[in-house]
Short mmCIF file of C-alpha atoms in Angstrom, two decimals:
data_model
loop_
_atom_site.label_atom_id
_atom_site.label_comp_id
_atom_site.label_asym_id
_atom_site.label_seq_id
_atom_site.Cartn_x
_atom_site.Cartn_y
_atom_site.Cartn_z
CA MET A 1 -15.92 -1.05 4.16
CA SER A 2 -14.56 -4.04 5.99
CA LEU A 3 -15.14 -4.69 9.66
CA PHE A 4 -11.46 -3.87 9.92
CA SER A 5 -11.14 -0.12 9.56
CA ASN A 6 -8.50 2.36 10.60
CA THR A 7 -8.79 5.27 12.98
CA PHE A 8 -8.58 7.77 10.13
CA SER A 9 -11.92 9.13 8.98
CA ASN A 10 -12.75 11.85 6.51
CA THR A 11 -15.53 12.85 8.89
CA ASN A 12 -12.81 14.01 11.28
CA SER A 13 -11.46 16.38 8.64
CA SER A 14 -13.91 18.78 7.07
CA ALA A 15 -14.05 18.96 3.29
CA SER A 16 -12.80 22.54 3.54
CA ARG A 17 -9.53 21.29 5.04
CA MET A 18 -8.87 18.84 2.22
CA LEU A 19 -6.30 20.13 -0.26
CA PRO A 20 -7.62 20.76 -3.79
CA GLY A 21 -4.85 18.95 -5.66
CA ARG A 22 -4.73 19.33 -9.45
CA ASP A 23 -6.23 18.04 -12.66
CA ALA A 24 -2.98 16.85 -14.24
CA PRO A 25 -0.98 13.91 -12.86
CA ILE A 26 2.35 14.77 -11.27
CA GLN A 27 5.49 13.65 -13.08
CA THR A 28 6.72 10.16 -12.29
CA SER A 29 8.93 7.41 -13.74
CA ASP A 30 8.08 5.47 -16.89
CA VAL A 31 9.89 2.18 -16.18
CA HIS A 32 10.91 0.09 -13.18
CA THR A 33 14.61 0.39 -12.40
CA ILE A 34 14.91 -3.29 -11.46
CA ASN A 35 13.18 -5.11 -14.30
CA GLY A 36 12.57 -2.44 -16.94
CA HIS A 37 8.82 -3.08 -17.04
CA SER A 38 6.46 -0.17 -17.57
CA LEU A 39 4.98 1.34 -14.41
CA HIS A 40 1.87 2.21 -16.40
CA PRO A 41 -0.91 0.10 -17.93
CA PRO A 42 -1.71 -1.79 -19.99
CA PHE A 43 -0.21 -4.71 -18.10
CA PRO A 44 0.07 -8.26 -19.46
CA GLU A 45 -3.16 -10.17 -19.91
CA GLY A 46 -4.11 -12.29 -16.92
CA HIS A 47 -2.19 -10.18 -14.42
CA GLU A 48 -3.95 -8.68 -11.41
CA GLU A 49 -3.55 -5.58 -9.26
CA ILE A 50 -3.68 -4.98 -5.54
CA VAL A 51 -2.67 -1.78 -3.73
CA LEU A 52 -1.13 -2.04 -0.26
CA GLY A 53 -0.32 0.47 2.48
CA MET A 54 2.14 -0.57 5.19
CA GLY A 55 3.70 2.73 6.28
CA CYS A 56 6.53 4.41 4.35
CA PHE A 57 6.28 3.11 0.79
CA TRP A 58 10.03 2.83 0.14
CA GLY A 59 10.58 -0.41 2.04
CA VAL A 60 7.19 -1.78 1.07
CA GLU A 61 7.93 -1.47 -2.63
CA ARG A 62 11.27 -3.27 -2.26
CA LEU A 63 9.59 -6.04 -0.28
CA PHE A 64 7.17 -6.80 -3.11
CA TRP A 65 9.42 -6.26 -6.14
CA GLN A 66 11.59 -9.06 -4.74
CA LEU A 67 8.76 -11.62 -4.80
CA PRO A 68 8.66 -14.10 -7.71
CA GLY A 69 5.53 -13.60 -9.77
CA VAL A 70 5.32 -9.85 -9.18
CA PHE A 71 5.49 -8.15 -12.57
CA VAL A 72 5.95 -4.55 -11.46
CA THR A 73 5.53 -2.30 -8.44
CA ALA A 74 4.99 1.45 -8.10
CA ALA A 75 4.88 3.83 -5.14
CA GLY A 76 1.89 6.12 -4.82
CA TYR A 77 -1.05 7.46 -2.88
CA ALA A 78 -4.60 6.13 -2.41
CA GLY A 79 -7.60 6.17 -0.13
CA GLY A 80 -8.17 9.91 0.08
CA GLU A 81 -9.89 12.76 -1.70
CA THR A 82 -7.23 15.08 -3.16
CA PRO A 83 -6.66 14.41 -6.89
CA ASN A 84 -3.07 13.95 -8.05
CA PRO A 85 -1.48 14.82 -4.69
CA THR A 86 2.19 15.53 -4.14
CA TYR A 87 4.28 13.89 -1.43
CA GLY A 88 4.38 17.14 0.53
CA GLU A 89 0.61 17.48 0.36
CA THR A 90 0.06 13.89 1.45
CA CYS A 91 2.35 14.40 4.44
CA THR A 92 0.14 17.20 5.74
CA GLY A 93 -2.64 14.69 6.40
CA ARG A 94 -5.01 16.93 4.44
CA THR A 95 -5.39 14.76 1.34
CA GLY A 96 -6.88 11.71 3.07
CA HIS A 97 -4.42 9.46 1.24
CA THR A 98 -2.05 6.89 2.65
CA GLU A 99 1.30 5.93 1.13
CA VAL A 100 0.79 2.75 -0.90
CA VAL A 101 2.44 0.41 -3.36
CA ARG A 102 0.68 -0.84 -6.48
CA VAL A 103 1.50 -4.52 -6.99
CA ILE A 104 0.88 -6.04 -10.43
CA TYR A 105 1.23 -9.81 -10.19
CA ASP A 106 0.72 -12.98 -12.18
CA PRO A 107 -1.67 -15.19 -10.18
CA LYS A 108 -0.30 -18.23 -12.01
CA GLN A 109 3.10 -17.59 -10.40
CA VAL A 110 2.18 -16.09 -7.02
CA ASP A 111 -1.19 -16.46 -5.37
CA LEU A 112 -3.06 -13.72 -3.55
CA GLU A 113 -2.76 -15.53 -0.22
CA THR A 114 1.04 -15.33 -0.43
CA LEU A 115 0.90 -11.58 -1.05
CA LEU A 116 -1.52 -11.12 1.85
CA GLN A 117 0.62 -13.24 4.15
CA VAL A 118 3.63 -11.02 3.37
CA PHE A 119 1.47 -7.95 3.93
CA TRP A 120 0.27 -9.00 7.38
CA GLU A 121 3.58 -10.33 8.66
CA GLN A 122 5.89 -7.54 7.52
CA HIS A 123 4.26 -4.58 9.27
CA ASP A 124 2.16 -3.94 12.37
CA PRO A 125 -1.50 -3.60 11.30
CA THR A 126 -2.66 -2.68 14.81
CA GLN A 127 -1.18 0.81 15.08
CA GLY A 128 -3.87 3.00 13.52
CA ASN A 129 -2.48 6.17 12.00
CA ARG A 130 1.19 5.29 12.29
CA GLN A 131 3.92 2.73 11.71
CA GLY A 132 6.54 2.93 14.42
CA ASN A 133 8.06 6.41 14.48
CA ASP A 134 6.17 7.40 11.31
CA ILE A 135 3.05 9.13 12.61
CA GLY A 136 0.06 10.37 10.62
CA SER A 137 -2.89 9.08 8.59
CA GLN A 138 -0.59 8.86 5.55
CA TYR A 139 1.13 5.89 7.24
CA ARG A 140 -2.01 3.92 8.06
CA SER A 141 -2.33 0.26 7.10
CA ALA A 142 -4.55 -0.39 4.09
CA ILE A 143 -5.55 -2.92 1.45
CA PHE A 144 -7.24 -1.56 -1.66
CA THR A 145 -8.75 -4.33 -3.76
CA THR A 146 -9.65 -4.45 -7.44
CA HIS A 147 -12.37 -7.11 -7.58
CA GLN A 148 -14.90 -8.77 -5.30
CA ALA A 149 -13.07 -12.07 -4.81
CA GLN A 150 -9.94 -10.15 -3.82
CA GLN A 151 -11.96 -8.10 -1.31
CA ALA A 152 -13.41 -11.25 0.24
CA ALA A 153 -10.00 -12.89 0.47
CA ALA A 154 -8.48 -9.80 2.10
CA GLU A 155 -11.26 -9.63 4.69
CA GLN A 156 -10.95 -13.34 5.45
CA SER A 157 -7.19 -13.04 5.83
CA ALA A 158 -7.66 -10.19 8.29
CA ALA A 159 -10.06 -12.27 10.37
CA THR A 160 -7.63 -15.17 10.38
CA TYR A 161 -4.69 -12.98 11.34
CA GLN A 162 -6.70 -11.32 14.09
CA GLN A 163 -7.20 -14.72 15.69
CA ALA A 164 -3.44 -15.28 15.62
CA LEU A 165 -2.81 -11.81 17.08
CA ASP A 166 -5.36 -12.46 19.83
CA LYS A 167 -3.59 -15.67 20.82
CA ALA A 168 -0.30 -13.76 20.97
CA GLY A 169 -1.80 -11.02 23.15
CA LYS A 170 -1.54 -8.36 20.46
CA GLY A 171 -4.00 -5.60 19.63
CA ALA A 172 -6.87 -5.22 17.19
CA ILE A 173 -6.26 -4.82 13.46
CA THR A 174 -6.94 -1.27 12.25
CA THR A 175 -6.28 -1.95 8.56
CA GLU A 176 -8.58 -0.24 6.07
CA ILE A 177 -9.87 -2.81 3.55
CA LYS A 178 -11.96 -1.53 0.67
CA PRO A 179 -12.18 -1.39 -3.12
CA LEU A 180 -9.62 0.83 -4.82
CA GLU A 181 -11.00 4.08 -6.19
CA THR A 182 -7.91 5.73 -7.69
CA PHE A 183 -4.19 5.04 -7.48
CA TYR A 184 -2.03 8.14 -7.88
CA TYR A 185 1.64 7.69 -8.76
CA ALA A 186 4.24 9.20 -6.45
CA GLU A 187 7.04 11.38 -7.78
CA ALA A 188 9.86 9.82 -9.81
CA TYR A 189 12.38 9.99 -6.96
CA HIS A 190 10.13 7.81 -4.78
CA GLN A 191 9.90 5.03 -7.39
CA GLN A 192 12.24 2.15 -6.46
CA TYR A 193 13.82 4.50 -3.94
CA LEU A 194 15.80 1.81 -2.13
CA ASP A 195 17.29 0.63 -5.41
CA LYS A 196 18.55 4.15 -6.05
CA ASN A 197 19.48 4.65 -2.37
CA PRO A 198 20.44 1.21 -0.96
CA ASN A 199 21.16 2.63 2.50
CA GLY A 200 17.95 4.64 2.62
CA TYR A 201 15.31 4.51 5.31
CA CYS A 202 13.11 1.43 5.72
CA GLY A 203 10.66 1.43 8.60
CA LEU A 204 9.14 -2.02 8.09
CA LYS A 205 8.71 -3.98 11.31
CA GLY A 206 6.22 -6.77 11.86
CA THR A 207 4.56 -8.06 15.02
CA GLY A 208 6.48 -11.32 15.01
CA VAL A 209 3.20 -13.22 14.68
CA THR A 210 2.82 -15.65 11.76
CA CYS A 211 -0.22 -15.26 9.53
CA PRO A 212 -1.66 -18.78 9.07
CA ILE A 213 -2.97 -18.47 5.51
CA GLY A 214 -1.71 -19.69 2.15
#
């Protein structure tokens, strides 16, 4: 676990309160509505994966599918204990998961620092178990990494951004930064939600502080 950790802790919720989930994955989409790429592996050789939580996943997914070099995005759940959770289960706070977006990217076209800069600047990573009016551990800020170099870069970016936040008089970062265990796909209607519903809800709001990396 990084020095930067959120206020959510499984120790605050007994194992008996965690929902049991299910063995089989819930139904989701097969392809991305924007670019037609498969939401499921295998992904092209040389591409990398990072999983990001910034509050409600609808706006987060749109933010990253628009970036050049991002091959595909998918909404889902990560960071908890319940296997193959549903949206309703995740919203109870009894799965341990947070809403996340899986980002598959080509590092030859977009570097990790750019993705991390977007992550830090486009939400408020100081709010603990919430983003704005969205309250609960399922909205906590999180970075789930897929290899050691990515973990180190994420931790370094957090330290750098904390310095910028300190200078601006902002609070302490509460973002959870740790290796990804399992990414669970969200239901089909959540995938590329703001493409299907252009006037739908987007709760993204940054601190207004620039992240000096990249």
